[in-house]
mmCIF file of C-alpha atoms in Angstrom:
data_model
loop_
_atom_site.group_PDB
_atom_site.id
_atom_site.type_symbol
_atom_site.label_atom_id
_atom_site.label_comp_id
_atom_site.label_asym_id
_atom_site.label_seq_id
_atom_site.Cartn_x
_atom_site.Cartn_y
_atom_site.Cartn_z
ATOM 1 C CA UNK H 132 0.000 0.000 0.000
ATOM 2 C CA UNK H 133 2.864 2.445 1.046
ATOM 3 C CA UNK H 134 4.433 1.661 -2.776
ATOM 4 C CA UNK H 135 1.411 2.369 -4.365
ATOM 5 C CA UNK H 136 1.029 5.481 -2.315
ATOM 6 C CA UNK H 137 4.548 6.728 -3.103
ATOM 7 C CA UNK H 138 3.565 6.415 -6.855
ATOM 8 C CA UNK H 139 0.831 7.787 -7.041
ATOM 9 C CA UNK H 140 0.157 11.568 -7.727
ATOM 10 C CA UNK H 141 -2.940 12.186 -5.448
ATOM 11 C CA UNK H 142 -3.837 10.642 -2.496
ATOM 12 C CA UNK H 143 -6.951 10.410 -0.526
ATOM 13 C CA UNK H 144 -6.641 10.321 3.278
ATOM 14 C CA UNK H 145 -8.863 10.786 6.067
ATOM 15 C CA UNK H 146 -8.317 13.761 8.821
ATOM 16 C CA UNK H 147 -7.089 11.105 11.128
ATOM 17 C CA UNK H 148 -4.253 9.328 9.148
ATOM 18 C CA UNK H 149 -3.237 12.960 7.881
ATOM 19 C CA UNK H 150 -2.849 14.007 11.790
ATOM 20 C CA UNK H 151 -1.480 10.482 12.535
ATOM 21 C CA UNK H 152 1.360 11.737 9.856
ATOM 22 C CA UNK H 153 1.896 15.248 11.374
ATOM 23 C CA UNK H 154 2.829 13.558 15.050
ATOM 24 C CA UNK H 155 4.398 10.859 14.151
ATOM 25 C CA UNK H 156 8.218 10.437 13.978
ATOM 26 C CA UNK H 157 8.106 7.630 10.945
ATOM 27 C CA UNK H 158 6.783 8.733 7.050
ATOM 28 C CA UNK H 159 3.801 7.495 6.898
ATOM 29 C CA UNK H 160 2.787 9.478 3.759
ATOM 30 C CA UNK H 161 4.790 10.371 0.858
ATOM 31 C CA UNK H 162 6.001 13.570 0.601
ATOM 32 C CA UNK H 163 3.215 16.602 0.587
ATOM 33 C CA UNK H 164 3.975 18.806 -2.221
ATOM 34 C CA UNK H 165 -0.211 20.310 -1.971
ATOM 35 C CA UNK H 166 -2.530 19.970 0.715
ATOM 36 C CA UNK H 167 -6.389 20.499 0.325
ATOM 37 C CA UNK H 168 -8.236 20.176 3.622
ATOM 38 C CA UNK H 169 -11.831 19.385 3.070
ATOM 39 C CA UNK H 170 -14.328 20.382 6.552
ATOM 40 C CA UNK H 171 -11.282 22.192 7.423
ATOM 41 C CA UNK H 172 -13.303 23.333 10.347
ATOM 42 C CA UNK H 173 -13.283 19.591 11.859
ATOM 43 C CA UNK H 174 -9.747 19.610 11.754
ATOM 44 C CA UNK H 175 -9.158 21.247 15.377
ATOM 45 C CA UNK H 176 -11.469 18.207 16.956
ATOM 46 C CA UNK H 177 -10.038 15.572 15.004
ATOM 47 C CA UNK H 178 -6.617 16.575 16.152
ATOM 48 C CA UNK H 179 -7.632 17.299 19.911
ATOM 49 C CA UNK H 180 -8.867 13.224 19.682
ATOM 50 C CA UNK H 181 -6.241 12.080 17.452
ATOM 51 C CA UNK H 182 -3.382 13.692 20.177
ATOM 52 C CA UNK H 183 -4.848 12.691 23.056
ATOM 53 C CA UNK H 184 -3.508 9.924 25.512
ATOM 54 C CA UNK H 185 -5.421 7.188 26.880
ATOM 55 C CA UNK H 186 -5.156 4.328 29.663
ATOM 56 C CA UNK H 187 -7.317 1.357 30.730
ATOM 57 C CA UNK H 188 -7.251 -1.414 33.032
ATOM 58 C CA UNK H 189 -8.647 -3.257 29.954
ATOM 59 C CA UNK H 190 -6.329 -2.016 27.772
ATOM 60 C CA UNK H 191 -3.420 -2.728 30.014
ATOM 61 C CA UNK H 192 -4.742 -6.082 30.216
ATOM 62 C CA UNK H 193 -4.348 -7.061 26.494
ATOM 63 C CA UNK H 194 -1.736 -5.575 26.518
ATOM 64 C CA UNK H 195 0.268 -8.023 29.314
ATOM 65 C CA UNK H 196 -1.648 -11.043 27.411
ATOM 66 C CA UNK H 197 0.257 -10.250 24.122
ATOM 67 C CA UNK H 198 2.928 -10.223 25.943
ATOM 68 C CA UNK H 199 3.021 -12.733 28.558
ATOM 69 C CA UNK H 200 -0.204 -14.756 28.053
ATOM 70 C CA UNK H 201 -0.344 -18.410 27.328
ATOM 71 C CA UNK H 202 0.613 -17.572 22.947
ATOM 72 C CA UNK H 203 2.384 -14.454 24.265
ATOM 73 C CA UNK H 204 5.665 -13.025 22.821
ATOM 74 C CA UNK H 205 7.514 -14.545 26.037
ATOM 75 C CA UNK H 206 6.286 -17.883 25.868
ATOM 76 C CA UNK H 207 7.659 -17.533 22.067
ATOM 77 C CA UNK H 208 10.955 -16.054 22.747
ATOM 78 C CA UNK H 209 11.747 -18.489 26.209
ATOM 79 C CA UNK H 210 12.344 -21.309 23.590
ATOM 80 C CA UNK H 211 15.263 -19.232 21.377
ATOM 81 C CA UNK H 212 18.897 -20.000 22.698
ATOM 82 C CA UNK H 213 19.571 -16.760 24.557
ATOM 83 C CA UNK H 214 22.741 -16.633 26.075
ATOM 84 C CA UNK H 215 23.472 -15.648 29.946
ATOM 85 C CA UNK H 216 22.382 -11.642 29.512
ATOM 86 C CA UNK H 217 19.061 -12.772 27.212
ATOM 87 C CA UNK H 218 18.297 -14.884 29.828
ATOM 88 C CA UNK H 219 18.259 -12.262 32.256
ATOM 89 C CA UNK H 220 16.222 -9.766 30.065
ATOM 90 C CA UNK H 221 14.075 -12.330 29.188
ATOM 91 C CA UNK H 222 13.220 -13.029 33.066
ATOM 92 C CA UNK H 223 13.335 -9.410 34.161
ATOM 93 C CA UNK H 224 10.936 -8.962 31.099
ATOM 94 C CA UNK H 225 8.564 -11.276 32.305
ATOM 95 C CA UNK H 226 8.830 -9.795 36.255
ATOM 96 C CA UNK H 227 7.841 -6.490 34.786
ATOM 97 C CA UNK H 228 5.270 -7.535 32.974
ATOM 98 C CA UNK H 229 3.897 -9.690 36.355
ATOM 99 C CA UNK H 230 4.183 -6.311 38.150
ATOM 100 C CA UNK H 231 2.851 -3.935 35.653
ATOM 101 C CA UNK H 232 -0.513 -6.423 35.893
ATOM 102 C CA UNK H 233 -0.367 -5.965 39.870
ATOM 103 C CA UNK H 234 0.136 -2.285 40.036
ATOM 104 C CA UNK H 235 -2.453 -1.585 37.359
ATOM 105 C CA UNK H 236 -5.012 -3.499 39.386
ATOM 106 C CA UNK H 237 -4.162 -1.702 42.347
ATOM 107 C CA UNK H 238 -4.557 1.878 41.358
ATOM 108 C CA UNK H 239 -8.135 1.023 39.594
ATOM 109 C CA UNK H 240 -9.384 -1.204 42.144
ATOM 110 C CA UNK H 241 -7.921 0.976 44.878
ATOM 111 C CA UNK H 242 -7.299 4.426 44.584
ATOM 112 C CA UNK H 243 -9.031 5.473 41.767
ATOM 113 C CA UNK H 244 -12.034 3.360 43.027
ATOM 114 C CA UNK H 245 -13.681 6.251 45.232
ATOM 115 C CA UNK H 246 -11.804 8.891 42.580
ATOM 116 C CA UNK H 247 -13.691 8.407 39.307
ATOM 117 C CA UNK H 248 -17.438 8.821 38.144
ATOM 118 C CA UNK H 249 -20.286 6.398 39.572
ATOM 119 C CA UNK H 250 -21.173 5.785 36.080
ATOM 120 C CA UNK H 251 -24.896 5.806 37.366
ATOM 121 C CA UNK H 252 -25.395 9.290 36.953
ATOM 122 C CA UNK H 253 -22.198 10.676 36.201
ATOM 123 C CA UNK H 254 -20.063 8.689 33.104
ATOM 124 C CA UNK H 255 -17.094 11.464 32.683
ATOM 125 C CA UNK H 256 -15.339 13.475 35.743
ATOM 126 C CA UNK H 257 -13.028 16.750 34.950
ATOM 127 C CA UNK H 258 -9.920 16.074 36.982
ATOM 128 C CA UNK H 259 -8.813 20.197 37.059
ATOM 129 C CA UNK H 260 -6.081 21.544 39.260
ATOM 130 C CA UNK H 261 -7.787 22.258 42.436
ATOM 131 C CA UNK H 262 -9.081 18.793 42.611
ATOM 132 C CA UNK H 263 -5.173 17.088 41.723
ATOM 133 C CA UNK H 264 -4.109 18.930 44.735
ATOM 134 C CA UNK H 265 -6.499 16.792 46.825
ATOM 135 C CA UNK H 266 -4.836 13.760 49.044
ATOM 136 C CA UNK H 267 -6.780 11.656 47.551
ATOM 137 C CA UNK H 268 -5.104 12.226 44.555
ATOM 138 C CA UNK H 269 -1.569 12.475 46.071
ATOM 139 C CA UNK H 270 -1.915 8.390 46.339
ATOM 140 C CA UNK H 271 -3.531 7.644 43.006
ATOM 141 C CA UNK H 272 -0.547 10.008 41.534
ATOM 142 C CA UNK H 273 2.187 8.271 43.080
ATOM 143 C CA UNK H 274 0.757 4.751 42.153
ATOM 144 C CA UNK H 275 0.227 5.934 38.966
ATOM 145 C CA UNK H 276 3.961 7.133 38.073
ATOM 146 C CA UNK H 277 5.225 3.626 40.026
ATOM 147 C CA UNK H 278 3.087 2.385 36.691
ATOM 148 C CA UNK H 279 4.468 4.827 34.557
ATOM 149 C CA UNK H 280 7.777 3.874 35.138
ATOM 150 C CA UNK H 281 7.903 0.145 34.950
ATOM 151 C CA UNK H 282 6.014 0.235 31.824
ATOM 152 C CA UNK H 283 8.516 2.271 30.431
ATOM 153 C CA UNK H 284 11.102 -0.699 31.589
ATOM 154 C CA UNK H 285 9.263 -3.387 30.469
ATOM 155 C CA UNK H 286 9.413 -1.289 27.253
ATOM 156 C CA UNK H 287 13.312 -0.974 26.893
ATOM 157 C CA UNK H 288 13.389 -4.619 27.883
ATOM 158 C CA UNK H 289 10.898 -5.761 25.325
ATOM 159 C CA UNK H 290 13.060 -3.578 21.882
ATOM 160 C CA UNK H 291 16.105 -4.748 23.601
ATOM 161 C CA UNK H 292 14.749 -8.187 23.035
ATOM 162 C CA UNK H 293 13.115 -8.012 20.086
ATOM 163 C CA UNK H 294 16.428 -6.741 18.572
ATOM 164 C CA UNK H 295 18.009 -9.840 19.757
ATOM 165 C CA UNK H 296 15.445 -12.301 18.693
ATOM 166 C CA UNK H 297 15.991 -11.310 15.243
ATOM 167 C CA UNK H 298 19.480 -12.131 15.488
ATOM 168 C CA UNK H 299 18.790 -15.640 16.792
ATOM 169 C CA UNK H 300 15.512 -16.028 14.441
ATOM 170 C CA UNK H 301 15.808 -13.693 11.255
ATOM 171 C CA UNK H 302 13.607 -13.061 9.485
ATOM 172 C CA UNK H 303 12.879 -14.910 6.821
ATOM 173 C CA UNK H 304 10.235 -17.243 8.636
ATOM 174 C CA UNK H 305 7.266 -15.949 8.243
ATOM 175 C CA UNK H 306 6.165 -16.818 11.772
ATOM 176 C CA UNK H 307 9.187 -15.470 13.402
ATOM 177 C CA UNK H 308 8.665 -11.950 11.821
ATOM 178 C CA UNK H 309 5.574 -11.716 12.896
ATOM 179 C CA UNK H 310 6.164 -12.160 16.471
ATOM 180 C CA UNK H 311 9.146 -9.761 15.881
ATOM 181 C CA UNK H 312 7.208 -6.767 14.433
ATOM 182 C CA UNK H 313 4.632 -7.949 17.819
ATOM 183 C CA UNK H 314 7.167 -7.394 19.700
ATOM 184 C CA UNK H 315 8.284 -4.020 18.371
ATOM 185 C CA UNK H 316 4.934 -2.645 18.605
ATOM 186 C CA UNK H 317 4.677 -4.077 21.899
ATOM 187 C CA UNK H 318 7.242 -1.979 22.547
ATOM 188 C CA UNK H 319 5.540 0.934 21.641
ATOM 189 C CA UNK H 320 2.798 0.678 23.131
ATOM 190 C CA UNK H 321 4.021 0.144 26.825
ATOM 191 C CA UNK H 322 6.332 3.625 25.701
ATOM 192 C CA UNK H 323 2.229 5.337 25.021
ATOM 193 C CA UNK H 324 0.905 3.928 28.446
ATOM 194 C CA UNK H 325 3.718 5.279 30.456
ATOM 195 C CA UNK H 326 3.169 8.436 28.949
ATOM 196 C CA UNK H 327 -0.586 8.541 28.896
ATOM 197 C CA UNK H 328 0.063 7.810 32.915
ATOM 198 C CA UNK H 329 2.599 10.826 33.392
ATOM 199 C CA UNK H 330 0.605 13.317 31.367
ATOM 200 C CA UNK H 331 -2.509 12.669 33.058
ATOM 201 C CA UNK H 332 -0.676 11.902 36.600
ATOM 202 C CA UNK H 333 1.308 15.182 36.295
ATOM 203 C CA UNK H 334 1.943 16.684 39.666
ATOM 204 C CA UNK H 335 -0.167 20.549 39.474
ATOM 205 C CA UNK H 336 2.649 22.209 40.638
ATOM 206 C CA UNK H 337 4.527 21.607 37.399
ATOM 207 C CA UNK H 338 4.454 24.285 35.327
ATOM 208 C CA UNK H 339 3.467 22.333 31.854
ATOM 209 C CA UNK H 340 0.159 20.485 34.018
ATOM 210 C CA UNK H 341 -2.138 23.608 32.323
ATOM 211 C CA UNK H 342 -0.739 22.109 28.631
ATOM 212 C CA UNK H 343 -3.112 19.423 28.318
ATOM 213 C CA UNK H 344 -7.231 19.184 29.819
ATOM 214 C CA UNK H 345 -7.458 15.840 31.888
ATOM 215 C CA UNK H 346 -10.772 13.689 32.599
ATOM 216 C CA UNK H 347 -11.493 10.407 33.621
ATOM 217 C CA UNK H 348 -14.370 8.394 31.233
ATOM 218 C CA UNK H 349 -16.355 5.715 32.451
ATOM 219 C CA UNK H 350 -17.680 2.788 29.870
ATOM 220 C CA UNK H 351 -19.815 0.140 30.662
ATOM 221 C CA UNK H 352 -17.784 -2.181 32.307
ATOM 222 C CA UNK H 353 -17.924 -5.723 31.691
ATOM 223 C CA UNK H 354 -18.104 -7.382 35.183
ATOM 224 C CA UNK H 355 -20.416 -5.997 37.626
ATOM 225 C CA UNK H 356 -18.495 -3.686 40.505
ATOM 226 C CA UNK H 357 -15.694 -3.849 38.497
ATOM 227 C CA UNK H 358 -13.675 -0.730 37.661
ATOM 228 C CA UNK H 359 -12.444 -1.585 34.051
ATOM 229 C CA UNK H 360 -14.474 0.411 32.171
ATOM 230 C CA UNK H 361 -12.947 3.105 33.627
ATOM 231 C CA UNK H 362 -10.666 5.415 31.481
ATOM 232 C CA UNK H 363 -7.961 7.650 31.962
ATOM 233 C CA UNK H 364 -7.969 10.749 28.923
ATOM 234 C CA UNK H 365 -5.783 13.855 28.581
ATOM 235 C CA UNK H 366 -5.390 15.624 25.629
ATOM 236 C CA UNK H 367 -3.563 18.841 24.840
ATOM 237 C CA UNK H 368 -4.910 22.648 24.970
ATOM 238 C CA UNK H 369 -3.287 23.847 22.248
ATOM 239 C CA UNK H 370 -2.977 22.059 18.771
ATOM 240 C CA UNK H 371 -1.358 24.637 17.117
ATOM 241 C CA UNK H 372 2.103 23.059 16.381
ATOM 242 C CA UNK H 373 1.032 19.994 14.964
ATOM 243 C CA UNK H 374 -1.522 21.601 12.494
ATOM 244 C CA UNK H 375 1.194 24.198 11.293
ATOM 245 C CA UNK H 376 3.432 21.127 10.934
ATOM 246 C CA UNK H 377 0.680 19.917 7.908
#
């Protein structure tokens, strides 16, 4: 698709691959040589949404099955022949991943239990700056970073060893590569987590807390008295930069 693109002289994208182009660090899109912007005047929303960071307990939890569920990456990658440091990586890997699962259930099924919206009356909460100064939120915050941080660990970890495992696989079974390119959007994703986590978990005091509008957004959740349909949303005041980028 990305050769046919490349070769062709007009293209047809939505607003939300065009944005998806402007903020992201690989060429997605050939080169723009003329851009016509049709609804222009949706273009602020779209880019608000397609900016914005988001985190579940749901979310989080497919993402730790990809990795270290029964067909995981992990159980894949445990039968290569890693030597003495891939071993390590390997294990510390999976540790992360065990913890990452424990923490996350601890900050929705804890903290941000008596934190977020009923979802009887109230679906979507507004967490502003007066109410992040709160105690309440002192403990969610601190939780949350704890997250924050060993996702962004398990995320090292995980393009350290998918680096390796193409080494020791290549990638010229077709199998093999496709557990590799799992793996390296794996990756990624625990790298948008952690981030979604520090943008929205951003202590008030910092200066750059007033860049981005925070809420939390509860969906129906799944099991009854369960807090997974809860989700955390930031997304930035300004969207300025990115649409100039265009």
């Amino acid at each position: 698709a990305r050769a046919r693109a490349a070769a062709s002289d007009v293209l047809v994208v939505n607003h939300a691959l065009l944005l998806t182009q402007a903020c992201s660090q690989n060429q997605i899109l050939p080169e723009i040589r003329v851009l016509v912007i049709d609804e222009a005047h949706h273009l602020e929303d779209v880019a608000t949404e397609a900016l914005g960071l988001t985190f579940s307990l749901d979310d989080n939890a497919r993402m730790m099955e990809d990795f270290s569920g029964s067909g995981g990456i992990l159980s894949r990658w445990s039968g290569l022949a890693w030597d003495a440091r891939g071993k390590k990586a390997l294990a510390e890997a999976g540790e992360a991943a065990q913890r990452v699962r424990v923490h996350a259930e601890e900050l929705y099924l804890g903290s941000l239990e008596v934190l977020a919206p009923t979802g009887d009356r109230e679906e979507r909460r507004r967490l502003d700056e007066a109410t992040a100064r709160l105690p309440a939120w002192g403990k969610a915050r601190e939780e949350g970073l704890s997250l924050a941080a060993v996702l962004r660990r398990l995320s090292r970890l995980v393009a350290e060893l998918a680096a390796e495992a193409a080494a020791l696989e290549g990638r010229e079974d077709e199998e093999a590569a496709h557990f590799l390119r799992r793996g390296e959007v794996l990756s990624e994703k625990f790298e948008q987590a952690a981030e979604a986590l520090e943008v929205f978990m951003r202590d008030p005091e910092e200066g750059d807390f007033r860049l981005h509008l925070r809420w939390m957004e509860r969906q129906r959740a799944r099991a009854r008295g369960a807090n997974t349909g809860l989700r955390l949303r930031s997304a930035p005041v300004d969207v300025g930069a990115e649409l100039a980028s265009l």
